[in-house]
Short mmCIF file of C-alpha atoms in Angstrom, two decimals:
data_model
loop_
_atom_site.label_atom_id
_atom_site.label_comp_id
_atom_site.label_asym_id
_atom_site.label_seq_id
_atom_site.Cartn_x
_atom_site.Cartn_y
_atom_site.Cartn_z
CA UNK A 7 77.08 73.69 55.01
CA UNK A 8 74.40 71.53 53.42
CA UNK A 9 76.86 69.07 51.87
CA UNK A 10 78.61 68.72 55.23
CA UNK A 11 75.34 68.13 57.09
CA UNK A 12 75.72 71.26 59.22
CA UNK A 13 72.32 72.85 58.54
CA UNK A 14 71.07 72.09 62.06
CA UNK A 15 74.23 73.56 63.60
CA UNK A 16 73.83 77.03 62.04
CA UNK A 17 72.99 79.88 64.42
CA UNK A 18 71.87 82.94 62.43
CA UNK A 19 71.25 86.54 63.39
CA UNK A 20 68.21 87.76 61.49
CA UNK A 21 67.53 91.34 60.46
CA UNK A 22 64.92 91.78 63.20
CA UNK A 23 67.37 90.77 65.95
CA UNK A 24 68.11 93.71 68.26
CA UNK A 25 71.85 93.14 68.03
CA UNK A 26 71.64 93.30 64.23
CA UNK A 27 69.74 96.59 64.35
CA UNK A 28 71.75 98.37 67.03
CA UNK A 29 75.31 99.17 65.99
CA UNK A 30 77.31 101.80 67.82
CA UNK A 31 80.38 103.97 67.44
CA UNK A 32 82.44 105.56 70.17
CA UNK A 33 83.26 109.25 70.01
CA UNK A 34 85.43 111.14 72.48
CA UNK A 35 82.77 113.85 72.76
CA UNK A 36 79.51 111.91 72.82
CA UNK A 37 80.77 108.53 74.10
CA UNK A 38 78.63 105.73 72.62
CA UNK A 39 76.15 106.73 69.93
CA UNK A 40 73.83 104.59 67.85
CA UNK A 41 74.21 104.52 64.08
CA UNK A 42 71.26 104.95 61.68
CA UNK A 43 69.36 101.69 61.23
CA UNK A 44 66.16 102.58 59.34
CA UNK A 45 64.62 105.16 57.00
CA UNK A 46 63.26 107.32 59.83
CA UNK A 47 66.84 108.22 60.80
CA UNK A 48 67.22 110.11 57.53
CA UNK A 49 64.98 112.88 58.85
CA UNK A 50 66.67 113.28 62.25
CA UNK A 51 69.79 115.07 63.41
CA UNK A 52 71.58 112.88 65.91
CA UNK A 53 75.18 112.88 67.14
CA UNK A 54 77.75 112.67 65.74
CA UNK A 55 76.04 114.10 62.64
CA UNK A 56 75.35 117.83 62.46
CA UNK A 57 72.44 117.57 59.99
CA UNK A 58 69.93 114.98 58.76
CA UNK A 59 71.33 112.37 56.38
CA UNK A 60 68.43 112.95 53.98
CA UNK A 61 70.29 115.74 52.18
CA UNK A 62 73.30 113.51 51.44
CA UNK A 63 71.09 110.66 50.24
CA UNK A 64 68.90 112.93 48.09
CA UNK A 65 71.90 114.52 46.32
CA UNK A 66 73.73 111.25 45.60
CA UNK A 67 71.80 110.16 42.45
CA UNK A 68 72.72 113.43 40.74
CA UNK A 69 76.49 113.24 41.34
CA UNK A 70 78.49 112.38 38.23
CA UNK A 71 80.14 108.97 38.12
CA UNK A 72 83.91 108.67 37.84
CA UNK A 73 85.55 107.09 34.75
CA UNK A 74 85.46 103.28 34.89
CA UNK A 75 89.21 102.70 34.99
CA UNK A 76 89.90 105.03 37.91
CA UNK A 77 90.53 103.56 41.34
CA UNK A 78 90.11 105.69 44.44
CA UNK A 79 90.12 105.22 48.17
CA UNK A 80 86.97 104.27 50.04
CA UNK A 81 87.15 107.61 51.86
CA UNK A 82 87.40 109.59 48.61
CA UNK A 83 84.50 107.71 47.03
CA UNK A 84 82.10 108.10 49.96
CA UNK A 85 83.09 111.74 50.53
CA UNK A 86 82.45 112.48 46.87
CA UNK A 87 79.06 110.79 46.76
CA UNK A 88 77.67 111.30 50.29
CA UNK A 89 79.80 113.96 51.96
CA UNK A 90 82.55 114.11 54.58
CA UNK A 91 80.39 113.29 57.62
CA UNK A 92 79.23 109.96 56.19
CA UNK A 93 82.83 109.11 55.27
CA UNK A 94 84.13 110.08 58.73
CA UNK A 95 81.47 108.59 60.98
CA UNK A 96 80.09 105.62 59.04
CA UNK A 97 82.65 104.33 56.55
CA UNK A 98 85.83 105.02 58.52
CA UNK A 99 84.84 102.81 61.48
CA UNK A 100 83.28 100.23 59.12
CA UNK A 101 86.65 99.78 57.38
CA UNK A 102 88.33 99.36 60.77
CA UNK A 103 85.79 96.69 61.70
CA UNK A 104 85.99 94.72 58.43
CA UNK A 105 89.61 95.17 57.35
CA UNK A 106 91.26 96.65 60.47
CA UNK A 107 92.35 99.19 57.88
CA UNK A 108 92.38 102.86 56.94
CA UNK A 109 89.55 103.98 54.65
CA UNK A 110 91.90 106.61 53.19
CA UNK A 111 94.23 103.88 51.89
CA UNK A 112 91.82 101.07 51.00
CA UNK A 113 90.55 100.69 47.44
CA UNK A 114 86.82 101.19 46.91
CA UNK A 115 86.88 99.08 43.74
CA UNK A 116 88.47 96.10 45.51
CA UNK A 117 86.99 96.38 49.01
CA UNK A 118 83.43 97.25 48.00
CA UNK A 119 83.05 96.04 44.39
CA UNK A 120 79.26 96.15 44.66
CA UNK A 121 79.29 99.92 45.29
CA UNK A 122 81.79 100.44 42.48
CA UNK A 123 79.55 98.41 40.19
CA UNK A 124 76.47 100.43 41.13
CA UNK A 125 78.19 103.67 40.17
CA UNK A 126 79.52 102.27 36.89
CA UNK A 127 76.31 100.52 35.83
CA UNK A 128 73.64 102.85 37.21
CA UNK A 129 75.55 106.09 37.80
CA UNK A 130 74.47 106.09 41.43
CA UNK A 131 74.62 103.97 44.59
CA UNK A 132 71.01 104.72 45.49
CA UNK A 133 69.76 103.82 41.99
CA UNK A 134 71.79 100.62 42.05
CA UNK A 135 70.42 99.59 45.45
CA UNK A 136 66.85 100.27 44.35
CA UNK A 137 67.24 98.24 41.16
CA UNK A 138 69.08 95.44 42.89
CA UNK A 139 71.17 92.73 41.29
CA UNK A 140 69.91 90.34 38.64
CA UNK A 141 72.92 88.05 39.00
CA UNK A 142 72.16 84.43 39.86
CA UNK A 143 74.44 81.70 41.14
CA UNK A 144 74.20 77.93 41.53
CA UNK A 145 73.67 78.26 45.28
CA UNK A 146 70.44 80.23 44.84
CA UNK A 147 68.48 76.96 44.65
CA UNK A 148 70.00 75.55 47.85
CA UNK A 149 67.43 75.16 50.64
CA UNK A 150 69.69 76.74 53.26
CA UNK A 151 70.40 79.71 50.98
CA UNK A 152 66.69 80.14 50.28
CA UNK A 153 65.98 80.00 54.02
CA UNK A 154 68.69 82.57 54.79
CA UNK A 155 67.18 84.98 52.24
CA UNK A 156 63.60 84.46 53.40
CA UNK A 157 64.57 84.94 57.05
CA UNK A 158 66.98 87.80 56.17
CA UNK A 159 70.06 86.49 57.91
CA UNK A 160 72.65 89.16 58.65
CA UNK A 161 75.48 86.99 59.99
CA UNK A 162 75.80 83.47 61.32
CA UNK A 163 77.95 81.15 63.37
CA UNK A 164 77.86 77.47 64.24
CA UNK A 165 77.32 75.58 67.47
CA UNK A 166 80.69 75.47 69.23
CA UNK A 167 81.97 78.20 66.87
CA UNK A 168 83.19 78.34 63.27
CA UNK A 169 85.92 75.79 63.96
CA UNK A 170 83.08 73.28 63.55
CA UNK A 171 83.24 74.08 59.82
CA UNK A 172 86.97 73.44 59.41
CA UNK A 173 86.87 70.33 61.62
CA UNK A 174 84.01 68.89 59.57
CA UNK A 175 85.72 69.78 56.29
CA UNK A 176 88.84 67.92 57.44
CA UNK A 177 86.85 64.84 58.47
CA UNK A 178 84.90 64.75 55.21
CA UNK A 179 88.01 65.30 53.06
CA UNK A 180 89.83 62.44 54.78
CA UNK A 181 86.77 60.21 54.35
CA UNK A 182 87.02 60.85 50.61
CA UNK A 183 90.67 59.82 50.57
CA UNK A 184 92.36 63.22 50.75
CA UNK A 185 95.78 63.14 52.41
CA UNK A 186 96.17 66.10 54.78
CA UNK A 187 99.63 66.95 56.08
CA UNK A 188 99.67 69.45 58.94
CA UNK A 189 102.71 71.28 60.31
CA UNK A 190 104.45 70.75 56.97
CA UNK A 191 105.26 74.16 55.48
CA UNK A 192 106.24 74.32 51.83
CA UNK A 193 109.77 75.66 51.43
CA UNK A 194 109.65 76.13 47.65
CA UNK A 195 107.38 75.82 44.62
CA UNK A 196 108.84 75.54 41.12
CA UNK A 197 107.46 74.67 37.71
CA UNK A 198 108.97 72.02 35.45
CA UNK A 199 109.20 71.89 31.67
CA UNK A 200 106.32 69.39 31.59
CA UNK A 201 104.03 72.02 33.16
CA UNK A 202 104.05 70.21 36.49
CA UNK A 203 104.48 71.89 39.85
CA UNK A 204 107.22 70.75 42.22
CA UNK A 205 106.59 71.46 45.90
CA UNK A 206 109.35 70.96 48.43
CA UNK A 207 108.95 70.70 52.18
CA UNK A 208 111.57 69.93 54.78
CA UNK A 209 112.66 66.50 53.64
CA UNK A 210 110.09 65.70 50.97
CA UNK A 211 109.25 66.61 47.38
CA UNK A 212 105.87 66.41 45.66
CA UNK A 213 105.04 66.57 41.95
CA UNK A 214 101.60 67.96 41.22
CA UNK A 215 99.43 68.54 38.17
CA UNK A 216 98.10 71.69 39.81
CA UNK A 217 98.69 73.69 42.98
CA UNK A 218 96.05 75.69 44.81
CA UNK A 219 97.86 78.18 47.05
CA UNK A 220 95.81 79.71 49.87
CA UNK A 221 98.63 81.11 51.98
CA UNK A 222 99.03 84.89 51.98
CA UNK A 223 100.44 86.56 48.88
CA UNK A 224 103.52 87.67 50.81
CA UNK A 225 104.21 84.14 52.06
CA UNK A 226 103.78 82.74 48.56
CA UNK A 227 106.23 85.26 47.09
CA UNK A 228 108.95 83.93 49.41
CA UNK A 229 108.77 80.35 48.11
CA UNK A 230 108.33 80.90 44.36
CA UNK A 231 111.34 80.56 42.01
CA UNK A 232 113.61 83.54 41.35
CA UNK A 233 112.70 83.54 37.64
CA UNK A 234 109.20 84.67 38.66
CA UNK A 235 110.43 88.06 39.89
CA UNK A 236 107.55 90.05 38.37
CA UNK A 237 104.99 87.77 40.01
CA UNK A 238 106.82 87.80 43.34
CA UNK A 239 107.09 91.58 43.31
CA UNK A 240 103.34 91.99 42.79
CA UNK A 241 102.51 89.39 45.45
CA UNK A 242 104.85 91.08 47.94
CA UNK A 243 103.17 94.44 47.38
CA UNK A 244 99.87 93.31 48.98
CA UNK A 245 100.19 94.52 52.59
CA UNK A 246 99.13 92.59 55.69
CA UNK A 247 98.25 93.89 59.14
CA UNK A 248 98.47 92.40 62.63
CA UNK A 249 95.40 92.28 64.86
CA UNK A 250 95.17 91.52 68.57
CA UNK A 251 91.94 89.93 69.78
CA UNK A 252 91.16 90.04 73.49
CA UNK A 253 88.30 87.83 74.69
CA UNK A 254 86.93 88.98 78.04
CA UNK A 255 84.23 87.59 80.31
CA UNK A 256 82.66 89.45 83.23
CA UNK A 257 80.16 88.30 85.81
CA UNK A 258 76.63 89.67 85.36
CA UNK A 259 75.53 92.37 82.93
CA UNK A 260 78.72 94.41 82.60
CA UNK A 261 77.65 96.51 79.59
CA UNK A 262 75.51 99.59 80.43
CA UNK A 263 71.85 98.58 80.34
CA UNK A 264 70.89 100.90 77.46
CA UNK A 265 73.46 99.22 75.17
CA UNK A 266 73.25 95.65 76.46
CA UNK A 267 71.36 94.35 73.43
CA UNK A 268 73.55 96.06 70.81
CA UNK A 269 75.95 94.29 68.44
CA UNK A 270 78.91 96.27 69.74
CA UNK A 271 80.80 99.42 68.79
CA UNK A 272 83.61 100.61 66.56
CA UNK A 273 85.92 103.58 67.09
CA UNK A 274 86.71 105.88 64.13
CA UNK A 275 90.43 106.36 63.53
CA UNK A 276 90.18 110.10 64.17
CA UNK A 277 89.00 109.52 67.75
CA UNK A 278 91.47 108.87 70.56
CA UNK A 279 91.43 105.15 71.36
CA UNK A 280 93.77 102.20 71.77
CA UNK A 281 91.23 99.76 70.33
CA UNK A 282 89.40 99.31 67.03
CA UNK A 283 86.14 98.28 68.66
CA UNK A 284 84.31 95.73 70.77
CA UNK A 285 81.74 93.06 69.91
CA UNK A 286 79.10 92.26 72.54
CA UNK A 287 79.19 88.48 72.05
CA UNK A 288 76.65 87.78 74.77
CA UNK A 289 74.04 89.84 72.93
CA UNK A 290 75.03 88.76 69.43
CA UNK A 291 74.98 85.02 70.03
CA UNK A 292 73.23 84.36 73.37
CA UNK A 293 72.93 80.69 72.32
CA UNK A 294 76.64 80.36 73.11
CA UNK A 295 76.40 81.85 76.60
CA UNK A 296 77.18 79.76 79.66
CA UNK A 297 74.37 77.50 80.79
CA UNK A 298 75.08 78.10 84.49
CA UNK A 299 72.59 80.02 86.63
CA UNK A 300 74.84 83.07 87.03
CA UNK A 301 74.81 85.11 83.79
CA UNK A 302 78.01 86.53 82.36
CA UNK A 303 78.96 89.10 79.72
CA UNK A 304 81.27 88.01 76.89
CA UNK A 305 83.13 90.68 74.90
CA UNK A 306 85.66 90.57 72.07
CA UNK A 307 88.01 93.56 71.87
CA UNK A 308 89.80 94.15 68.54
CA UNK A 309 93.11 96.03 68.53
CA UNK A 310 95.84 97.17 66.17
CA UNK A 311 95.40 96.51 62.47
CA UNK A 312 96.85 99.33 60.36
CA UNK A 313 97.84 101.06 63.63
CA UNK A 314 99.36 98.07 65.49
CA UNK A 315 103.01 99.12 65.50
CA UNK A 316 102.15 102.77 66.06
CA UNK A 317 100.21 101.88 69.22
CA UNK A 318 101.87 98.73 70.55
CA UNK A 319 105.22 98.28 68.82
CA UNK A 320 106.56 95.02 67.43
CA UNK A 321 103.94 92.22 67.42
CA UNK A 322 106.79 89.74 67.95
CA UNK A 323 107.76 91.25 71.30
CA UNK A 324 104.58 92.75 72.76
CA UNK A 325 103.33 90.76 75.76
CA UNK A 326 99.81 89.34 75.76
CA UNK A 327 99.37 90.62 79.31
CA UNK A 328 100.11 94.17 78.12
CA UNK A 329 97.41 93.93 75.45
CA UNK A 330 94.96 92.53 78.01
CA UNK A 331 95.65 95.46 80.34
CA UNK A 332 95.14 97.97 77.50
CA UNK A 333 91.87 96.29 76.50
CA UNK A 334 90.52 96.33 80.06
CA UNK A 335 91.51 99.97 80.47
CA UNK A 336 89.67 100.83 77.24
CA UNK A 337 86.55 98.97 78.40
CA UNK A 338 86.67 100.97 81.63
CA UNK A 339 86.98 104.28 79.73
CA UNK A 340 84.45 103.54 77.00
CA UNK A 341 81.91 101.29 78.75
CA UNK A 342 82.49 102.14 82.40
CA UNK A 343 83.37 98.54 83.31
CA UNK A 344 85.54 98.56 86.43
CA UNK A 345 85.07 95.00 87.75
CA UNK A 346 87.76 92.36 87.36
CA UNK A 347 87.11 89.86 84.57
CA UNK A 348 86.39 86.20 85.18
CA UNK A 349 88.63 85.44 82.23
CA UNK A 350 90.74 87.43 79.78
CA UNK A 351 92.63 85.89 76.86
CA UNK A 352 94.71 87.94 74.41
CA UNK A 353 95.76 86.51 71.05
CA UNK A 354 97.95 88.22 68.46
CA UNK A 355 96.96 87.31 64.90
CA UNK A 356 100.12 88.19 62.98
CA UNK A 357 99.86 89.30 59.34
CA UNK A 358 96.25 88.14 59.31
CA UNK A 359 94.25 90.58 57.15
CA UNK A 360 95.40 91.62 53.66
CA UNK A 361 94.92 95.28 52.82
CA UNK A 362 93.42 96.01 49.40
CA UNK A 363 95.00 99.42 49.00
CA UNK A 364 94.34 101.71 46.02
CA UNK A 365 95.67 99.99 42.90
CA UNK A 366 94.91 96.48 44.17
CA UNK A 367 92.95 95.53 41.04
CA UNK A 368 95.89 96.53 38.82
CA UNK A 369 98.20 94.38 40.93
CA UNK A 370 95.80 91.46 40.47
CA UNK A 371 95.85 92.00 36.71
CA UNK A 372 99.64 91.63 36.72
CA UNK A 373 99.48 88.56 38.98
CA UNK A 374 96.83 86.84 36.86
CA UNK A 375 98.80 87.55 33.70
CA UNK A 376 101.90 86.01 35.27
CA UNK A 377 100.17 82.77 36.30
CA UNK A 378 97.87 82.25 33.30
CA UNK A 379 100.15 79.55 31.84
CA UNK A 380 101.32 78.09 35.16
CA UNK A 381 99.73 75.12 36.96
CA UNK A 382 98.78 77.19 40.00
CA UNK A 383 95.63 78.88 41.32
CA UNK A 384 95.67 81.61 43.96
CA UNK A 385 92.94 81.59 46.59
CA UNK A 386 92.55 82.78 50.16
CA UNK A 387 92.05 86.28 51.53
CA UNK A 388 94.82 88.10 49.62
CA UNK A 389 93.03 88.61 46.34
CA UNK A 390 89.24 88.88 45.92
CA UNK A 391 87.68 89.22 49.35
CA UNK A 392 88.85 88.85 52.96
CA UNK A 393 85.73 87.33 54.52
CA UNK A 394 85.08 83.63 55.12
CA UNK A 395 82.13 83.81 52.72
CA UNK A 396 84.30 85.43 50.02
CA UNK A 397 86.99 82.77 50.37
CA UNK A 398 84.47 79.92 50.15
CA UNK A 399 82.69 81.40 47.12
CA UNK A 400 85.96 82.11 45.28
CA UNK A 401 87.20 78.58 46.01
CA UNK A 402 84.05 77.06 44.54
CA UNK A 403 84.38 79.11 41.36
CA UNK A 404 88.08 78.30 40.94
CA UNK A 405 87.65 74.56 41.50
CA UNK A 406 84.87 74.45 38.90
CA UNK A 407 87.18 76.29 36.51
CA UNK A 408 90.00 73.79 37.11
CA UNK A 409 87.73 70.76 36.67
CA UNK A 410 86.33 72.14 33.44
#
């Protein structure tokens, strides 16, 4: 951000922001309920929990750590260390919100490496959190990073949205002489005897000293040479899920008043629902609201993920209008919104989020062993983190490695 001159364009949500503090889940029995947000909640019994969380937290430091080499699902790990209720009501919806995935299939070691590290290094999550991390990185001295830590940023966006980042990156790269070819998919990548990479597109061929592949692992497997069968098999085994995103705008304050300043809500997979959750964009980033006199409510409804085909069928054939209707019906059921929207746009993001299922780290070991002598680096969301921040950080580390 700093190198691109975007510091003044950053819009952060700080820890004290009401939307950052108020996160909800939807339950069929209790409707919307607020999740614990501070220490005082440990001593209370509030739905959907049947007892105070203090007991689970107090027991955790005394639970034996698992052997280092063992991988387990996020659900298994949290159930083992904090109990079934925490796994069901906190972690299950969290995994749906982050990965659009099933906590019973996702790998703890790969999806939440920090928690895995706490158990291995300190024998406990609580002990690890109290002791913190002593790891430093080059960015720690950056003024924007220092500011974000001092002000306790939770999340951020940019004026006019995150596309500002990619647009600025493109402009800066071209200014530095980088040739960018859009709408030019690679049809094959092969490796010559001189340790060069040969990339073919429709009608052209490029010889490269090194290739950085950021397409999904499954896409990459389809264009690698047949003599890389072991590599292709491992790449193909990293699943992807489809997610529908429905952006809705209503006139006035459509969300019930008591929840109007919340971040939004997620729905656990064991509750009956056609959606994963909803973000209250108007509350989260009011800076991006319309400037007109009449206020509106902006919502983003997330749908599908691991459950897309089960709920909606083939993403290639489902109509956007059908998804919009399902989203509006869910908002009526879960938030009581019955008015017609000012605008409603449904987008299907096909094969958009990789799923780090149990055994993901072993698959990465095989992949890294296969490419160690090849002029190719693998980046993007398929390997070591699905978030934008993860992808940027991993790219920086890999480029430094290549240059060195």
